[in-house]
mmCIF file of C-alpha atoms in Angstrom:
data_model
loop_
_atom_site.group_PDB
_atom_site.id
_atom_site.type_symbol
_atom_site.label_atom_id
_atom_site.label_comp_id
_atom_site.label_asym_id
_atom_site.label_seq_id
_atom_site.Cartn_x
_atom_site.Cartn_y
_atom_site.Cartn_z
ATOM 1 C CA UNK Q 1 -77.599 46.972 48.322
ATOM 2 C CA UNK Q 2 -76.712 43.871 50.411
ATOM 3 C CA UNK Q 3 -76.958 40.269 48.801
ATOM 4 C CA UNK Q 4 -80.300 39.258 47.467
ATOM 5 C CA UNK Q 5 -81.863 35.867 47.237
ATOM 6 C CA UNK Q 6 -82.172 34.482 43.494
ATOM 7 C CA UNK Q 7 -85.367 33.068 41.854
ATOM 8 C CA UNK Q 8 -85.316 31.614 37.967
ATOM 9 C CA UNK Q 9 -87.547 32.560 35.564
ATOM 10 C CA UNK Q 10 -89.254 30.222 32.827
ATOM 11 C CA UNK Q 11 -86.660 31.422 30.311
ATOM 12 C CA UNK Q 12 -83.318 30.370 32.722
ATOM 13 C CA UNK Q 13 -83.201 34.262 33.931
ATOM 14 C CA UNK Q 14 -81.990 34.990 37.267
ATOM 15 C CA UNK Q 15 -84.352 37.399 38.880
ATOM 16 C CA UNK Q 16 -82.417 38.877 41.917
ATOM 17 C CA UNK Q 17 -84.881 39.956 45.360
ATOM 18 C CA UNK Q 18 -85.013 40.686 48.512
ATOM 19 C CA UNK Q 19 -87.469 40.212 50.988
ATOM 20 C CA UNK Q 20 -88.846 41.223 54.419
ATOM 21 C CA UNK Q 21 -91.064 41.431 57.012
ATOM 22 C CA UNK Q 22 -93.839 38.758 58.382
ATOM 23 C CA UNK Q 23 -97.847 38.187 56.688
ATOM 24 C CA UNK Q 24 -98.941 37.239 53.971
ATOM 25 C CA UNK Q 25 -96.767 38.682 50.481
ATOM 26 C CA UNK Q 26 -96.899 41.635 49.111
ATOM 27 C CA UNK Q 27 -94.587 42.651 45.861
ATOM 28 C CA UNK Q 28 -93.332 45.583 44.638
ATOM 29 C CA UNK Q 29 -92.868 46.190 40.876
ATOM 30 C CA UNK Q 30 -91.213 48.940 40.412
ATOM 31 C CA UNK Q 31 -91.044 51.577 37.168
ATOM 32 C CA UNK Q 32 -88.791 52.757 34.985
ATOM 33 C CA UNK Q 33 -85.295 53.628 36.356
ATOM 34 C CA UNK Q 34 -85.924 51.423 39.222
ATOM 35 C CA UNK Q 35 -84.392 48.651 41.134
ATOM 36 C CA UNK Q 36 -85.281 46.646 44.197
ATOM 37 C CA UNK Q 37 -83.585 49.633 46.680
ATOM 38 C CA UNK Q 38 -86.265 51.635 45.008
ATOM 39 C CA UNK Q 39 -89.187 52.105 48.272
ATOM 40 C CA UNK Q 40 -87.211 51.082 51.051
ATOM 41 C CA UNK Q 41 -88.511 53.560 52.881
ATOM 42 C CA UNK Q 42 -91.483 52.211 52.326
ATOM 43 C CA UNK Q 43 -91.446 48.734 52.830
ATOM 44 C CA UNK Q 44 -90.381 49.885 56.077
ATOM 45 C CA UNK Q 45 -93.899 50.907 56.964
ATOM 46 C CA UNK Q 46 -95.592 47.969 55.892
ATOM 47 C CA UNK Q 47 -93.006 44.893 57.217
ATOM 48 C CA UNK Q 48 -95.201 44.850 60.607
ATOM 49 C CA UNK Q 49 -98.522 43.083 58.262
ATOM 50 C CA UNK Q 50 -96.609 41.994 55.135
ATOM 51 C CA UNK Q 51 -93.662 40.003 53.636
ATOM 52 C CA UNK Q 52 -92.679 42.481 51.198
ATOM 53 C CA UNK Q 53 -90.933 41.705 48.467
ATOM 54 C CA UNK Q 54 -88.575 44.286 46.295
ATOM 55 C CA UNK Q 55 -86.953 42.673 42.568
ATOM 56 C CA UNK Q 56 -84.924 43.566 40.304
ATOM 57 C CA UNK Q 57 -86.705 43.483 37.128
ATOM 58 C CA UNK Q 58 -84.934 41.760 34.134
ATOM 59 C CA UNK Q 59 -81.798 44.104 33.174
ATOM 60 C CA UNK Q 60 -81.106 45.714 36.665
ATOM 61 C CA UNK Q 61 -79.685 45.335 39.538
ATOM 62 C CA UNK Q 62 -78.343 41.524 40.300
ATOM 63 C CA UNK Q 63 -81.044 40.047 37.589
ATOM 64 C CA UNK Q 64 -79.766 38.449 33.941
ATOM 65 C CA UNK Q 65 -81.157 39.593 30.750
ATOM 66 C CA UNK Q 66 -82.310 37.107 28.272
ATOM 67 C CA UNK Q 67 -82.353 38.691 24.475
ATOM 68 C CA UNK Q 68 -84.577 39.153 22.763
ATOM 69 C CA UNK Q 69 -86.746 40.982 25.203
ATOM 70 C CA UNK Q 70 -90.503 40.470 25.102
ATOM 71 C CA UNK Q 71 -93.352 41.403 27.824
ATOM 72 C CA UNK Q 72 -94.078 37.841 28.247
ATOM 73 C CA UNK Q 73 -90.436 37.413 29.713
ATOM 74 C CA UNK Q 74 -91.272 40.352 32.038
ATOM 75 C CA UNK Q 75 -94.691 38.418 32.732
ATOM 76 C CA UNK Q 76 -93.187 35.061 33.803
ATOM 77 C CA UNK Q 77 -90.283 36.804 35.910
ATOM 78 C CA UNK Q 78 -93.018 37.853 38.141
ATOM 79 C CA UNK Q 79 -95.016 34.484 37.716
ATOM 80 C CA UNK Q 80 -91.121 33.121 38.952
ATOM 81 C CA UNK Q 81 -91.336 35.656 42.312
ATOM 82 C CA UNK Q 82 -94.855 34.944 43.028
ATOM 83 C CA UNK Q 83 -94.223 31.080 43.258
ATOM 84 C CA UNK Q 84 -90.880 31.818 45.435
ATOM 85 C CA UNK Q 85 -93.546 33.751 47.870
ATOM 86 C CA UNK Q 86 -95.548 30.560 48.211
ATOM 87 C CA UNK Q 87 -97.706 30.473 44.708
ATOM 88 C CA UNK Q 88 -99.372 33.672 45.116
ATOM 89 C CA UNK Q 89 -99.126 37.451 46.194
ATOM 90 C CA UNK Q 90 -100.594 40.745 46.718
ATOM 91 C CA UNK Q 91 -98.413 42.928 44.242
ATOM 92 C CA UNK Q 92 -98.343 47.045 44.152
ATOM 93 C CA UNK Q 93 -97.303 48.436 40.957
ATOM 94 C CA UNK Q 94 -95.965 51.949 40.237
ATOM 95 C CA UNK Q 95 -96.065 53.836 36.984
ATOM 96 C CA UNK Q 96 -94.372 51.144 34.025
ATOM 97 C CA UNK Q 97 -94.340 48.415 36.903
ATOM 98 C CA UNK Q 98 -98.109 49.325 37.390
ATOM 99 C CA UNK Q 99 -98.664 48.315 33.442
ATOM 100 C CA UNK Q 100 -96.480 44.954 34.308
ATOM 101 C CA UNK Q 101 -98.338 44.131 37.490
ATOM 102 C CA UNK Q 102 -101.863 44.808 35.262
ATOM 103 C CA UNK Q 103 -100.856 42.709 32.269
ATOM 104 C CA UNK Q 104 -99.857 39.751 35.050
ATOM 105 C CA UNK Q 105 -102.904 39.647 36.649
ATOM 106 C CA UNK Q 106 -104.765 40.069 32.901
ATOM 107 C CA UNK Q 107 -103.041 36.843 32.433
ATOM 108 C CA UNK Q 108 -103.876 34.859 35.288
ATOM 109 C CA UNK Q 109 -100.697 35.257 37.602
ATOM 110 C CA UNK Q 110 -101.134 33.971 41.062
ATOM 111 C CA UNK Q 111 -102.003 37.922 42.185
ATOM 112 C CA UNK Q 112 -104.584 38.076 44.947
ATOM 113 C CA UNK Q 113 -104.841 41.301 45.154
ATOM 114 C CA UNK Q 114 -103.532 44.525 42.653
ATOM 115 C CA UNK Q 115 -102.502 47.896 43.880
ATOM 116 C CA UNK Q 116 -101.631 49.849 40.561
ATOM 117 C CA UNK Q 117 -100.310 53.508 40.780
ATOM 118 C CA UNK Q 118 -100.377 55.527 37.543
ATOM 119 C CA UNK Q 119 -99.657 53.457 35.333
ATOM 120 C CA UNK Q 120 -98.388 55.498 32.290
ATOM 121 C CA UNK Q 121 -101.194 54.548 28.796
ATOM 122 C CA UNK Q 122 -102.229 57.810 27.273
ATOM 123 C CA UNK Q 123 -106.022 58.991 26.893
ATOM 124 C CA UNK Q 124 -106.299 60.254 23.437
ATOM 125 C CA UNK Q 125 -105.821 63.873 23.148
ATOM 126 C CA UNK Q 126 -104.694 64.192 26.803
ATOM 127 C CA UNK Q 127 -100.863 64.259 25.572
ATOM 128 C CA UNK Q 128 -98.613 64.131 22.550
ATOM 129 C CA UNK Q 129 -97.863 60.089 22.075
ATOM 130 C CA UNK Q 130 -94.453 59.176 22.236
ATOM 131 C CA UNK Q 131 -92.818 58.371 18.434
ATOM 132 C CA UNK Q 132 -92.946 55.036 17.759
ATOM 133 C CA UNK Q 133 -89.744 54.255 17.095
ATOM 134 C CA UNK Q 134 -88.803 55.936 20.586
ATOM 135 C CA UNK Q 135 -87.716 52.179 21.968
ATOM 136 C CA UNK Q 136 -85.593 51.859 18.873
ATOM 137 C CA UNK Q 137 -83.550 55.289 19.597
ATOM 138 C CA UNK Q 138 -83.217 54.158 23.086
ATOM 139 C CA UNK Q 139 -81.738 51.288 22.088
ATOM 140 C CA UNK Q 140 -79.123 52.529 19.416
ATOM 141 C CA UNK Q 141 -77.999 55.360 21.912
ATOM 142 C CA UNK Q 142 -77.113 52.322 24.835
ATOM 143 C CA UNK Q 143 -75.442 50.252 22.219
ATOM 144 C CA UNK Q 144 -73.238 53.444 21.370
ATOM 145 C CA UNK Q 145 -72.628 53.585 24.632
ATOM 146 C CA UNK Q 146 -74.440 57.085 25.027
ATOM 147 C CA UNK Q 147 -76.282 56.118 28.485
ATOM 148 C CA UNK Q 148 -76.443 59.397 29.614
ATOM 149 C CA UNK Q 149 -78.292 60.654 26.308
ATOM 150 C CA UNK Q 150 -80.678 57.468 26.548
ATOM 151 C CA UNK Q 151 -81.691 58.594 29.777
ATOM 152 C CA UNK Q 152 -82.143 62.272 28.774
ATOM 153 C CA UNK Q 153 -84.593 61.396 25.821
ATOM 154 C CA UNK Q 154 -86.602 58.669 27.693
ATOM 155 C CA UNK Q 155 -87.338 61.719 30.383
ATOM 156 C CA UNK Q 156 -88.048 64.054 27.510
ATOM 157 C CA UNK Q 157 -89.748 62.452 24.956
ATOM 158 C CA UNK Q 158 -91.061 59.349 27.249
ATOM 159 C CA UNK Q 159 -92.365 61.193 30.302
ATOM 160 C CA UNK Q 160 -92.468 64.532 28.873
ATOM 161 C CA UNK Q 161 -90.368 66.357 31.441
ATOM 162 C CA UNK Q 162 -89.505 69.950 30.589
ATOM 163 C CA UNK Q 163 -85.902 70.543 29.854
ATOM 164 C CA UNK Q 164 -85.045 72.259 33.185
ATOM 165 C CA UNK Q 165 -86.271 69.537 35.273
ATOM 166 C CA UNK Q 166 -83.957 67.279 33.107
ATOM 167 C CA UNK Q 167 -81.236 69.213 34.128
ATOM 168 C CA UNK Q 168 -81.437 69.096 37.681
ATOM 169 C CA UNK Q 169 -81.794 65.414 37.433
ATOM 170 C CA UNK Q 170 -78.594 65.326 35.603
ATOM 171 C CA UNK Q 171 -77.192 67.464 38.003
ATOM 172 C CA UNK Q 172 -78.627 65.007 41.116
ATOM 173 C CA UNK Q 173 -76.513 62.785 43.165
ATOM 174 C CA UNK Q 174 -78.908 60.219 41.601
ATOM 175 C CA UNK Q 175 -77.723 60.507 38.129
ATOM 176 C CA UNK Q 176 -75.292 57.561 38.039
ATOM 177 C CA UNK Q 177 -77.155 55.382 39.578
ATOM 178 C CA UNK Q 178 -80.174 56.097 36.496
ATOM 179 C CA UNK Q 179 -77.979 55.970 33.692
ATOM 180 C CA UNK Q 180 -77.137 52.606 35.126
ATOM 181 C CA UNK Q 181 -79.811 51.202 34.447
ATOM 182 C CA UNK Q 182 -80.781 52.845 31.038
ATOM 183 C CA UNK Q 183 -80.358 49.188 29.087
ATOM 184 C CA UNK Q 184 -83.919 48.759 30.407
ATOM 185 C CA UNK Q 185 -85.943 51.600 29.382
ATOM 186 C CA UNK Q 186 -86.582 50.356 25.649
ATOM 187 C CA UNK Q 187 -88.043 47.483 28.002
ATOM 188 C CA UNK Q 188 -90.499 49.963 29.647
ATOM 189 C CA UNK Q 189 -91.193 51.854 26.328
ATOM 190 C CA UNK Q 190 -92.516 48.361 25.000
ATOM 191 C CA UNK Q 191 -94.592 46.876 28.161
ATOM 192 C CA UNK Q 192 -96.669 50.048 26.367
ATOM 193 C CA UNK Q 193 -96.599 49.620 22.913
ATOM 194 C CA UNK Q 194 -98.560 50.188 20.358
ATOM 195 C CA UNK Q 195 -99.218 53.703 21.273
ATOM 196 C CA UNK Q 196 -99.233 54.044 24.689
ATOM 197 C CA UNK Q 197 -103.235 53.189 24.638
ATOM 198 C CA UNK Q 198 -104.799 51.214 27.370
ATOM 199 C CA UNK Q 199 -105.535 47.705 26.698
ATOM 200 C CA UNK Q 200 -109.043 47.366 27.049
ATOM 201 C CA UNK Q 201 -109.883 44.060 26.287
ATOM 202 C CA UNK Q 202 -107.065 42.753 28.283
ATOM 203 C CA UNK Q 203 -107.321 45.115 31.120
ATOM 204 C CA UNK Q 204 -111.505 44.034 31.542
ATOM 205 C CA UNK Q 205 -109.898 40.003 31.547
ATOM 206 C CA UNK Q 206 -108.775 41.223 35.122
ATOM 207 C CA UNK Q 207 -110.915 39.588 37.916
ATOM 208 C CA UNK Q 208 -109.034 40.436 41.158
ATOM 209 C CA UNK Q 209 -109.482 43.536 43.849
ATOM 210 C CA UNK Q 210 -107.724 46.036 41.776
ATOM 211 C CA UNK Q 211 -107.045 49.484 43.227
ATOM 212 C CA UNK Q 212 -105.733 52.297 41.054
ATOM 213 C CA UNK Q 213 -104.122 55.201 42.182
ATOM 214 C CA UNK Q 214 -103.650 58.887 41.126
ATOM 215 C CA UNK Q 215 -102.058 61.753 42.737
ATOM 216 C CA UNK Q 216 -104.256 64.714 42.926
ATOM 217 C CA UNK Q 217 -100.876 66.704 41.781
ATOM 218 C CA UNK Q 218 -100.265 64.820 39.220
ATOM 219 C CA UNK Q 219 -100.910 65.773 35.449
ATOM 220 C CA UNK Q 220 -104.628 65.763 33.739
ATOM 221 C CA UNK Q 221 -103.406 63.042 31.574
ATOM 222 C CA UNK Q 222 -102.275 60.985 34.064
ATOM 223 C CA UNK Q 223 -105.437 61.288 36.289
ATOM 224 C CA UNK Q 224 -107.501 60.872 33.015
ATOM 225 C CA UNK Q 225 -105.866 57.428 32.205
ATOM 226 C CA UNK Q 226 -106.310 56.454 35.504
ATOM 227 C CA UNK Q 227 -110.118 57.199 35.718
ATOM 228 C CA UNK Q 228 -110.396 55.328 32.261
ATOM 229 C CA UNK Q 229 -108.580 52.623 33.305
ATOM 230 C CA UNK Q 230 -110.578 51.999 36.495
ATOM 231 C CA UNK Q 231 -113.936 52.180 34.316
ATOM 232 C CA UNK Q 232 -112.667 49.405 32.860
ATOM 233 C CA UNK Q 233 -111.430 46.920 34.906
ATOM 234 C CA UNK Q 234 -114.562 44.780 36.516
ATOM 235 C CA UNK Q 235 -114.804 45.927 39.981
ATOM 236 C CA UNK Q 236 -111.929 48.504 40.492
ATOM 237 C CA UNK Q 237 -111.586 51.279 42.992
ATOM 238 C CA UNK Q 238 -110.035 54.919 42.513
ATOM 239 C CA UNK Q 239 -107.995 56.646 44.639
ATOM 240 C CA UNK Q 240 -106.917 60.020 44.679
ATOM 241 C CA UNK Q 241 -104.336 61.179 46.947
ATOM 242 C CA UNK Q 242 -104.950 64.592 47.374
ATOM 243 C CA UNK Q 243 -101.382 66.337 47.006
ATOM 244 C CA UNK Q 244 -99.054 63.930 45.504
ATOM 245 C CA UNK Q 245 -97.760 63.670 42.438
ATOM 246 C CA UNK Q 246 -96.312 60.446 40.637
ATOM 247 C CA UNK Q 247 -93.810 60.086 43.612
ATOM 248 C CA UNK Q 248 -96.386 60.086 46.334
ATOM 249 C CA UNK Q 249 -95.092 60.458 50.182
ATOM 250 C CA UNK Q 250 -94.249 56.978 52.009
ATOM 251 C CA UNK Q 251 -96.783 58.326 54.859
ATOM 252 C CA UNK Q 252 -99.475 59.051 52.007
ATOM 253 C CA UNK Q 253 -99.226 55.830 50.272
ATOM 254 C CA UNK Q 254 -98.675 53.503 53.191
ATOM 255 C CA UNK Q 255 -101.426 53.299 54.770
ATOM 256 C CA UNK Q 256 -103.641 53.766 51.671
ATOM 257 C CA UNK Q 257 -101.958 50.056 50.923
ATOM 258 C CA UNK Q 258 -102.084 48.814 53.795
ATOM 259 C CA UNK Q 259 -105.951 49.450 54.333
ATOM 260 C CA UNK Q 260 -106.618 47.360 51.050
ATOM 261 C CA UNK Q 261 -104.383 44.486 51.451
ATOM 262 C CA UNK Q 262 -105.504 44.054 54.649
#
């Protein structure tokens, strides 16, 4: 990744970015195991109507890390990003980013208009909940410097992969570059605590455009949160992308997001 520009959080963080393109700003907050090279090839089909902007979220990349963690930290690093864009933004949010970008606008953040994609709560009965004390585990196993392990039970008992897709992630050229940045999944296991449930009262606070998104691949539990969380917002679309999963193709998405920001 080539130098990024810096932005400063309420809290003194550094909050690392890059951005390009020309129009009016659009961010990208990415999900778990994510930095700001994450949807490159992306941003590349939107820079012609947008100034997108990619971020390291607190813990990655070229950003600090203030302990203790809390959401609200997570909250104001965007609230920092949006006022470096020119005091407000459209944002697009995918999976644990999609909770962020949610919680941001629940709270008044200068977003203009949301894009959320699949953001991870858990309909009752739709999936086992993840242990409670699964943040805690994640943390003890990074402290003992066991990154690769911390990784391996976020994807098992976090996402609920099945063991053999584990292993061919661990096998992936990509592996490094996740266990990298496995100090900040107890950071996504909390932006969804207590129980992975969706937040109505704060989710129906939200009073901007707000599109979510599903793939039609995707799990019935993720397509079932997604349909309860657009009942719930005041005003939201739902969009199903018929044949993507949680990693939907850049020439699927794109112009899905570019049709409602514009």
């Amino acid at each position: 990744m080539g130098e990024p520009e810096m932005t400063t959080s309420a809290d003194g963080t550094k909050i690392a970015f890059e951005r390009s393109g020309a129009g009016p700003a659009l961010i990208f907050v990415g999900g778990a195991m994510s930095d700001r090279s994450a949807g490159r090839a992306l941003t590349a089909r939107l820079t012609s109507d947008f100034t997108v902007y990619r971020y390291d979220r607190r813990g990655r990349g070229g950003s600090g890390d203030t302990v203790p963690y809390a959401v609200g930290r997570e909250i104001e690093d965007l609230a920092a990003l949006i006022a470096a864009a020119g005091g407000a933004a459209f944002a697009y949010g995918h999976s644990s980013g999609a909770v962020l970008a949610l919680e941001a606008a629940a709270q008044g953040v200068a977003i203009t208009r949301l894009a959320a994609y699949e953001p991870p709560f858990i309909v009752a009965g739709t999936r086992p909940i993840p242990a409670a004390d699964l943040g805690d585990r994640l943390t003890a196993l990074v402290e003992a410097d066991r990154r690769s392990d911390a990784v391996e039970l976020f994807c098992s008992e976090g996402i609920g992969m099945p063991a053999e897709a584990i292993a061919g992630m661990v096998a992936s050229p990509a592996w490094p570059r996740l266990v990298g940045l496995a100090n900040s999944l107890p950071y996504d296991i909390a932006l969804l605590q207590p129980e992975n449930k969706i937040p109505a009262v704060r989710m129906a606070l939200i009073r901007v455009p707000t599109m979510i998104l599903a793939g039609g691949a995707s799990p019935d539990w993720a397509r079932q949160s997604v349909a309860a969380l657009t009942a719930i917002i005041p005003g939201a679309t739902q969009v199903d992308l018929e044949g993507q999963t949680h990693a939907a193709a850049d020439d699927v998405l794109a112009p899905v997001l570019q049709t409602f920001f514009s």
